[in-house]
Coordinates of N, CA, C and O and ligand atoms in Angstrom, one line a residue:
M19 N 0.8 -1.2 0.0 CA 0.0 0.0 0.0 C 0.9 1.2 0.0 O 1.9 1.3 0.7
G20 N 0.5 2.3 -0.8 CA 1.4 3.5 -0.9 C 1.3 4.3 0.4 O 0.6 3.9 1.4
D21 N 1.8 5.5 0.4 CA 1.9 6.4 1.6 C 0.5 7.0 1.8 O 0.1 7.2 2.9
E22 N -0.2 7.3 0.7 CA -1.5 8.0 0.8 C -2.5 7.0 1.4 O -2.6 5.9 1.0
P23 N -3.2 7.4 2.5 CA -4.2 6.5 3.0 C -5.3 6.2 2.0 O -5.7 7.1 1.2
T24 N -5.8 5.1 2.0 CA -7.0 4.8 1.1 C -8.2 5.4 1.8 O -8.2 5.8 3.0
I25 N -9.3 5.3 1.1 CA -10.6 5.9 1.6 C -11.0 5.1 2.9 O -11.5 5.7 3.9
F26 N -10.6 3.8 3.0 CA -11.0 3.0 4.2 C -10.0 3.4 5.3 O -10.4 3.4 6.5
G27 N -8.7 3.7 5.0 CA -7.8 4.2 6.0 C -8.3 5.5 6.6 O -8.1 5.7 7.8
R28 N -8.8 6.3 5.7 CA -9.3 7.6 6.2 C -10.6 7.4 7.1 O -10.8 8.1 8.1
I29 N -11.4 6.4 6.8 CA -12.5 6.0 7.7 C -11.9 5.6 9.0 O -12.4 6.0 10.1
L30 N -10.9 4.7 9.0 CA -10.3 4.2 10.2 C -9.7 5.4 11.0 O -9.8 5.4 12.3
D31 N -9.2 6.4 10.3 CA -8.6 7.5 11.0 C -9.6 8.5 11.6 O -9.3 9.4 12.3
G32 N -10.9 8.3 11.2 CA -12.0 9.2 11.6 C -12.1 10.4 10.8 O -12.8 11.3 11.1
D33 N -11.3 10.4 9.6 CA -11.4 11.6 8.8 C -12.6 11.6 7.8 O -13.0 12.7 7.3
I34 N -13.2 10.5 7.6 CA -14.3 10.3 6.8 C -15.4 9.6 7.6 O -15.0 8.6 8.2
P35 N -16.6 10.0 7.6 CA -17.6 9.3 8.4 C -18.1 8.0 7.7 O -17.9 7.8 6.5
C36 N -18.6 7.1 8.5 CA -19.2 5.9 8.0 C -20.4 5.6 8.9 O -20.5 6.1 10.0
H37 N -21.3 4.7 8.3 CA -22.3 4.2 9.1 C -21.8 2.8 9.7 O -21.9 1.8 9.1
R38 N -21.3 3.0 10.9 CA -20.6 1.8 11.6 C -21.6 0.8 12.0 O -22.7 1.1 12.6
V39 N -21.3 -0.5 11.7 CA -22.1 -1.6 12.0 C -21.5 -2.4 13.2 O -22.2 -2.9 14.1
Y40 N -20.2 -2.5 13.2 CA -19.5 -3.3 14.2 C -18.1 -2.8 14.3 O -17.5 -2.4 13.3
E41 N -17.5 -2.8 15.5 CA -16.1 -2.5 15.7 C -15.5 -3.3 16.9 O -16.1 -3.4 17.9
D42 N -14.3 -3.8 16.7 CA -13.5 -4.3 17.8 C -12.1 -3.8 17.6 O -11.8 -3.0 16.7
Q43 N -11.1 -4.3 18.3 CA -9.8 -3.8 18.2 C -9.1 -4.1 16.9 O -8.1 -3.4 16.5
D44 N -9.6 -5.1 16.1 CA -8.9 -5.5 14.9 C -9.8 -5.3 13.6 O -9.3 -5.3 12.5
V45 N -11.1 -5.0 13.8 CA -12.0 -5.1 12.7 C -13.0 -3.9 12.8 O -13.4 -3.5 13.9
L46 N -13.4 -3.4 11.6 CA -14.5 -2.4 11.5 C -15.4 -2.8 10.4 O -14.9 -3.3 9.3
A47 N -16.7 -2.7 10.6 CA -17.7 -3.0 9.6 C -18.6 -1.8 9.5 O -19.0 -1.2 10.5
F48 N -19.0 -1.5 8.2 CA -19.8 -0.3 8.0 C -20.6 -0.5 6.7 O -20.3 -1.4 5.9
L49 N -21.7 0.3 6.5 CA -22.5 0.2 5.3 C -21.8 0.6 4.1 O -21.1 1.7 4.1
D50 N -21.9 -0.1 3.0 CA -21.3 0.3 1.7 C -22.1 1.5 1.2 O -23.3 1.5 1.3
V51 N -21.4 2.5 0.8 CA -22.0 3.8 0.3 C -22.7 3.6 -1.0 O -23.5 4.4 -1.4
G52 N -22.3 2.5 -1.7 CA -23.0 2.2 -3.0 C -23.6 0.8 -3.0 O -23.1 -0.1 -3.7
P53 N -24.6 0.6 -2.2 CA -25.0 -0.8 -1.9 C -25.6 -1.5 -3.1 O -26.4 -0.8 -3.9
L54 N -25.3 -2.8 -3.3 CA -26.0 -3.6 -4.3 C -27.3 -4.0 -3.9 O -28.2 -4.3 -4.7
S55 N -27.5 -4.0 -2.5 CA -28.9 -4.3 -2.0 C -28.9 -3.8 -0.6 O -27.9 -3.4 0.0
L56 N -30.1 -3.8 0.0 CA -30.3 -3.3 1.3 C -29.5 -4.2 2.3 O -29.7 -5.4 2.3
G57 N -28.7 -3.5 3.1 CA -27.9 -4.3 4.1 C -26.5 -4.6 3.6 O -25.8 -5.4 4.3
H58 N -26.1 -4.1 2.5 CA -24.7 -4.4 1.9 C -23.7 -3.8 2.9 O -23.6 -2.6 3.1
V59 N -22.9 -4.6 3.5 CA -21.9 -4.2 4.5 C -20.5 -4.5 4.1 O -20.3 -5.6 3.4
L60 N -19.6 -3.7 4.5 CA -18.2 -3.9 4.2 C -17.5 -4.3 5.6 O -17.7 -3.6 6.6
V61 N -16.7 -5.3 5.6 CA -15.9 -5.7 6.8 C -14.4 -5.5 6.5 O -13.9 -6.2 5.6
I62 N -13.7 -4.7 7.3 CA -12.3 -4.4 7.0 C -11.5 -4.7 8.2 O -11.9 -4.5 9.3
P63 N -10.2 -5.1 8.0 CA -9.3 -5.2 9.1 C -8.7 -3.8 9.4 O -8.7 -3.0 8.5
K64 N -8.3 -3.6 10.6 CA -7.6 -2.4 10.9 C -6.2 -2.4 10.4 O -5.6 -1.4 10.2
E65 N -5.7 -3.6 10.2 CA -4.4 -3.7 9.5 C -4.5 -3.2 8.1 O -5.4 -3.6 7.4
R66 N -3.5 -2.3 7.8 CA -3.6 -1.6 6.5 C -2.8 -2.3 5.4 O -1.7 -1.9 5.1
V67 N -3.4 -3.3 4.8 CA -2.8 -4.0 3.6 C -3.9 -4.0 2.5 O -5.1 -4.0 2.8
A68 N -3.3 -4.1 1.3 CA -4.2 -4.0 0.1 C -5.0 -5.3 -0.2 O -6.1 -5.3 -0.6
F69 N -4.2 -6.4 0.0 CA -4.7 -7.7 -0.5 C -4.8 -8.8 0.6 O -4.1 -8.8 1.6
L70 N -5.7 -9.7 0.3 CA -5.9 -10.8 1.3 C -4.6 -11.5 1.6 O -4.4 -11.9 2.8
H71 N -3.8 -11.8 0.6 CA -2.6 -12.6 0.9 C -1.6 -11.9 1.7 O -0.5 -12.4 2.1
E72 N -1.8 -10.6 1.9 CA -0.8 -9.8 2.7 C -1.2 -9.7 4.2 O -0.5 -9.2 5.0
L73 N -2.4 -10.2 4.5 CA -2.9 -10.1 5.9 C -2.0 -11.0 6.8 O -1.7 -12.1 6.5
S74 N -1.8 -10.5 8.1 CA -1.2 -11.3 9.1 C -2.2 -12.4 9.5 O -3.4 -12.2 9.3
D75 N -1.7 -13.5 10.1 CA -2.6 -14.5 10.6 C -3.6 -13.9 11.7 O -4.7 -14.3 11.7
E76 N -3.1 -13.0 12.5 CA -3.9 -12.4 13.5 C -5.1 -11.6 12.9 O -6.2 -11.8 13.4
A77 N -4.8 -10.8 11.9 CA -5.8 -10.0 11.3 C -6.8 -10.9 10.6 O -8.0 -10.7 10.6
A78 N -6.3 -11.9 9.9 CA -7.1 -12.9 9.2 C -8.1 -13.6 10.2 O -9.3 -13.8 9.9
A79 N -7.5 -14.0 11.3 CA -8.3 -14.7 12.3 C -9.4 -13.8 12.8 O -10.6 -14.2 13.0
A80 N -9.1 -12.5 13.1 CA -10.0 -11.6 13.6 C -11.2 -11.4 12.6 O -12.4 -11.3 13.0
L81 N -10.9 -11.3 11.3 CA -11.9 -11.2 10.3 C -12.8 -12.4 10.3 O -14.0 -12.4 10.2
G82 N -12.1 -13.6 10.3 CA -12.9 -14.9 10.2 C -13.8 -15.0 11.4 O -14.9 -15.6 11.3
R83 N -13.4 -14.5 12.5 CA -14.2 -14.7 13.7 C -15.5 -13.9 13.6 O -16.6 -14.3 14.1
V84 N -15.4 -12.7 13.0 CA -16.6 -11.8 13.1 C -17.5 -11.9 11.8 O -18.7 -11.5 11.9
L85 N -16.9 -12.4 10.7 CA -17.8 -12.4 9.5 C -19.1 -13.2 9.6 O -20.1 -12.6 9.3
P86 N -19.1 -14.4 10.2 CA -20.4 -15.0 10.4 C -21.3 -14.3 11.3 O -22.5 -14.3 11.1
R87 N -20.8 -13.7 12.3 CA -21.6 -12.9 13.3 C -22.3 -11.7 12.6 O -23.5 -11.4 12.8
I88 N -21.5 -11.0 11.8 CA -22.1 -9.9 11.1 C -23.1 -10.3 10.0 O -24.1 -9.7 9.8
A89 N -22.8 -11.5 9.4 CA -23.7 -12.0 8.4 C -25.0 -12.4 9.1 O -26.1 -12.1 8.5
R90 N -25.0 -12.9 10.3 CA -26.2 -13.3 11.0 C -27.0 -12.0 11.3 O -28.2 -12.0 11.2
A91 N -26.3 -10.9 11.7 CA -27.0 -9.7 12.0 C -27.6 -9.1 10.8 O -28.8 -8.6 10.8
V92 N -26.9 -9.1 9.6 CA -27.5 -8.6 8.4 C -28.7 -9.4 8.0 O -29.8 -8.9 7.6
M93 N -28.7 -10.7 8.2 CA -29.8 -11.6 7.9 C -31.0 -11.3 8.7 O -32.2 -11.1 8.3
E94 N -30.7 -11.1 10.0 CA -31.8 -10.9 11.0 C -32.5 -9.5 10.7 O -33.7 -9.4 10.7
V95 N -31.7 -8.5 10.4 CA -32.2 -7.1 10.3 C -32.9 -7.0 8.9 O -33.9 -6.3 8.8
T96 N -32.3 -7.5 7.9 CA -32.9 -7.3 6.5 C -33.9 -8.4 6.1 O -34.6 -8.2 5.2
G97 N -33.9 -9.5 6.8 CA -34.8 -10.6 6.5 C -34.3 -11.4 5.4 O -35.1 -12.3 4.9
C98 N -33.1 -11.2 4.9 CA -32.6 -12.0 3.8 C -32.3 -13.4 4.3 O -31.8 -13.6 5.4
A99 N -32.5 -14.4 3.4 CA -32.1 -15.8 3.7 C -30.8 -16.1 2.9 O -30.0 -17.0 3.3
D100 N -30.6 -15.4 1.8 CA -29.4 -15.7 1.0 C -28.5 -14.4 0.9 O -29.0 -13.3 1.0
Y101 N -27.3 -14.7 0.7 CA -26.3 -13.5 0.6 C -25.0 -14.1 0.0 O -24.7 -15.3 0.0
N102 N -24.2 -13.1 -0.5 CA -22.9 -13.4 -1.0 C -21.9 -12.7 -0.1 O -22.1 -11.6 0.3
V103 N -20.7 -13.4 0.0 CA -19.5 -12.7 0.6 C -18.5 -12.6 -0.5 O -18.2 -13.6 -1.1
L104 N -18.1 -11.4 -0.8 CA -17.3 -11.1 -1.9 C -16.0 -10.4 -1.4 O -16.1 -9.5 -0.6
Q105 N -14.9 -10.8 -2.0 CA -13.6 -10.2 -1.6 C -12.7 -10.1 -2.8 O -12.2 -11.2 -3.3
N106 N -12.5 -8.9 -3.3 CA -11.8 -8.7 -4.5 C -10.3 -8.4 -4.3 O -10.0 -7.6 -3.4
N107 N -9.4 -8.9 -5.1 CA -8.0 -8.6 -5.0 C -7.4 -8.2 -6.3 O -7.3 -9.1 -7.2
G108 N -7.1 -7.0 -6.5 CA -6.5 -6.5 -7.8 C -7.5 -5.8 -8.7 O -8.7 -6.2 -8.7
A109 N -7.1 -4.8 -9.4 CA -8.0 -4.1 -10.3 C -8.7 -5.0 -11.3 O -9.9 -4.8 -11.5
D110 N -8.0 -5.9 -11.8 CA -8.6 -6.8 -12.8 C -9.7 -7.7 -12.2 O -10.5 -8.3 -12.9
A111 N -9.6 -7.9 -10.9 CA -10.6 -8.6 -10.1 C -11.6 -7.7 -9.5 O -12.2 -8.1 -8.5
H112 N -11.7 -6.5 -10.0 CA -12.8 -5.6 -9.6 C -12.5 -4.9 -8.3 O -13.4 -4.4 -7.6
Q113 N -11.3 -4.9 -7.8 CA -11.0 -4.2 -6.6 C -10.8 -2.7 -6.9 O -10.0 -2.3 -7.8
A114 N -11.5 -1.8 -6.2 CA -11.4 -0.4 -6.4 C -10.7 0.3 -5.2 O -10.1 1.3 -5.4
V115 N -10.9 -0.3 -4.0 CA -10.3 0.3 -2.8 C -9.2 -0.6 -2.3 O -9.5 -1.8 -2.0
F116 N -8.0 -0.1 -2.3 CA -6.8 -1.0 -2.0 C -6.5 -1.1 -0.5 O -5.4 -0.8 -0.1
H117 N -7.5 -1.5 0.2 CA -7.5 -1.9 1.6 C -8.4 -3.1 1.7 O -9.6 -3.0 1.3
V118 N -7.8 -4.2 2.2 CA -8.6 -5.5 2.2 C -10.0 -5.3 2.7 O -10.2 -4.6 3.8
H119 N -11.0 -5.8 2.1 CA -12.4 -5.7 2.6 C -13.2 -6.9 2.1 O -13.0 -7.4 1.0
F120 N -14.1 -7.3 2.9 CA -15.1 -8.3 2.6 C -16.5 -7.6 2.4 O -16.9 -6.9 3.3
H121 N -17.1 -7.9 1.3 CA -18.5 -7.5 1.1 C -19.4 -8.6 1.7 O -19.3 -9.7 1.3
I122 N -20.5 -8.1 2.4 CA -21.6 -9.1 2.7 C -22.8 -8.4 2.0 O -23.2 -7.3 2.3
I123 N -23.3 -9.2 1.0 CA -24.3 -8.6 0.1 C -25.6 -9.5 0.1 O -25.6 -10.6 -0.5
P124 N -26.6 -9.0 0.8 CA -27.8 -9.7 0.8 C -28.4 -9.9 -0.6 O -28.3 -9.0 -1.4
K125 N -29.0 -11.1 -0.8 CA -29.8 -11.3 -2.0 C -31.3 -11.3 -1.6 O -31.7 -12.1 -0.9
H126 N -32.0 -10.3 -2.1 CA -33.4 -10.1 -1.7 C -34.3 -10.7 -2.8 O -34.0 -10.9 -3.9
A127 N -35.6 -10.8 -2.3 CA -36.6 -11.4 -3.2 C -36.8 -10.6 -4.5 O -37.2 -11.1 -5.5
D128 N -36.6 -9.3 -4.4 CA -36.8 -8.4 -5.6 C -35.6 -8.6 -6.6 O -35.6 -7.9 -7.6
G129 N -34.7 -9.5 -6.3 CA -33.6 -9.7 -7.2 C -32.3 -8.9 -6.9 O -31.3 -9.1 -7.5
S130 N -32.5 -7.9 -6.0 CA -31.3 -7.1 -5.7 C -30.2 -7.9 -5.0 O -30.5 -8.8 -4.3
G131 N -29.0 -7.5 -5.3 CA -27.9 -8.2 -4.7 C -26.8 -8.3 -5.7 O -26.7 -7.6 -6.7
L132 N -25.9 -9.3 -5.5 CA -24.8 -9.4 -6.5 C -25.2 -10.2 -7.7 O -25.8 -11.3 -7.6
G133 N -24.9 -9.6 -8.9 CA -25.1 -10.3 -10.1 C -23.8 -11.0 -10.5 O -22.8 -10.4 -10.4
L134 N -23.9 -12.2 -10.9 CA -22.7 -13.0 -11.2 C -22.7 -13.6 -12.6 O -23.7 -14.1 -13.0
V135 N -21.6 -13.5 -13.2 CA -21.3 -14.3 -14.4 C -20.3 -15.3 -14.0 O -19.3 -15.0 -13.4
W136 N -20.6 -16.6 -14.2 CA -19.7 -17.7 -13.7 C -19.4 -18.6 -14.8 O -20.0 -19.7 -15.0
P137 N -18.4 -18.3 -15.6 CA -18.1 -19.1 -16.8 C -17.3 -20.4 -16.4 O -16.1 -20.5 -16.7
A138 N -18.0 -21.3 -15.9 CA -17.4 -22.5 -15.3 C -16.8 -23.3 -16.4 O -17.4 -23.6 -17.5
G139 N -15.6 -23.8 -16.2 CA -15.0 -24.8 -17.1 C -15.2 -26.2 -16.6 O -16.1 -26.4 -15.8
E140 N -14.3 -27.1 -17.0 CA -14.4 -28.4 -16.4 C -13.0 -28.9 -16.1 O -12.1 -28.6 -16.9
L141 N -12.9 -29.5 -15.0 CA -11.5 -30.0 -14.6 C -11.3 -31.3 -15.3 O -11.3 -32.4 -14.7
V142 N -11.0 -31.2 -16.6 CA -10.9 -32.4 -17.5 C -9.5 -32.8 -17.9 O -9.3 -33.7 -18.7
Q143 N -8.6 -32.0 -17.5 CA -7.2 -32.1 -18.0 C -6.5 -33.4 -17.6 O -5.3 -33.6 -17.7
G144 N -7.3 -34.2 -17.0 CA -6.7 -35.5 -16.6 C -6.4 -35.5 -15.1 O -6.1 -34.5 -14.5
E145 N -6.6 -36.6 -14.5 CA -6.4 -36.8 -13.0 C -5.0 -36.3 -12.6 O -4.8 -35.7 -11.6
T146 N -4.0 -36.6 -13.5 CA -2.6 -36.3 -13.1 C -2.4 -34.9 -12.9 O -1.8 -34.4 -12.0
L147 N -2.9 -34.1 -14.0 CA -2.7 -32.6 -13.9 C -3.4 -32.0 -12.8 O -2.8 -31.2 -12.0
A148 N -4.7 -32.4 -12.5 CA -5.4 -31.8 -11.4 C -4.7 -32.2 -10.1 O -4.6 -31.3 -9.2
A149 N -4.3 -33.4 -10.0 CA -3.6 -33.8 -8.7 C -2.3 -33.0 -8.5 O -2.1 -32.6 -7.4
A150 N -1.6 -32.8 -9.6 CA -0.3 -32.1 -9.5 C -0.6 -30.6 -9.1 O 0.1 -30.0 -8.3
L151 N -1.6 -30.0 -9.7 CA -2.0 -28.6 -9.4 C -2.4 -28.5 -8.0 O -1.9 -27.6 -7.3
A152 N -3.2 -29.4 -7.5 CA -3.7 -29.3 -6.1 C -2.5 -29.5 -5.2 O -2.4 -28.7 -4.2
E153 N -1.7 -30.4 -5.5 CA -0.5 -30.6 -4.6 C 0.4 -29.4 -4.6 O 0.9 -29.0 -3.5
A154 N 0.6 -28.8 -5.8 CA 1.5 -27.6 -5.9 C 0.9 -26.4 -5.1 O 1.7 -25.7 -4.4
I155 N -0.4 -26.2 -5.2 CA -1.0 -25.1 -4.5 C -1.0 -25.4 -3.0 O -0.6 -24.5 -2.2
Ligands
AMP204 P1 -14.2 -3.2 -4.3 O1 -14.7 -3.1 -5.8 O2 -14.3 -4.6 -3.8 O3 -12.9 -2.5 -4.0 O4 -15.4 -2.4 -3.5 C1 -15.2 -1.1 -2.9 C2 -16.5 -0.8 -2.3 O5 -16.3 0.3 -1.4 C3 -17.6 -0.3 -3.3 O6 -18.7 -1.2 -3.1 C4 -17.9 1.1 -2.8 O7 -19.3 1.4 -2.9 C5 -17.4 1.1 -1.4 N1 -17.1 2.4 -0.9 C6 -16.2 3.3 -1.4 N2 -16.1 4.4 -0.7 C7 -16.8 4.2 0.4 C8 -17.1 4.9 1.6 N3 -16.6 6.1 1.8 N4 -18.0 4.4 2.5 C9 -18.5 3.2 2.3 N5 -18.3 2.4 1.2 C10 -17.5 2.9 0.3

């Protein structure tokens, strides 16, 4: 991450307001300013890194601990039964704010929520290749 604070860094610094949903010593959650649906929440670590793979184990664990709790609260308050958790890394992967964040996006009966294109392939390159790939990763 560069020297300039991101918009989420500025929210953490208190320079920009947010509609806070949840906060503890490691995590802040707030309403997305451009919601895809009612109850669209962003969950961010206080650790200032751009990408998921840069997170410390401690920050990752703190996020993992609260994501289900915040999802339950979003479900209870908005009445949604379905939702997506989205986490983008890199501009080509639709990341616009370079501070790690998880979207919790309710899918409502009116169709609002995350629209997805999912061009699924097939893992047909042979057992050997798939096994080697899995092992390498
Ligand atoms: P992404 O494309 O995953 O980087 O998503 C960034 C998200 O941040 C978008 O959904 C924006 O609507 C949201 N966003 C940007 N600025 C703010 C802000 N000041 N307060 C709340 N959400 C914001």
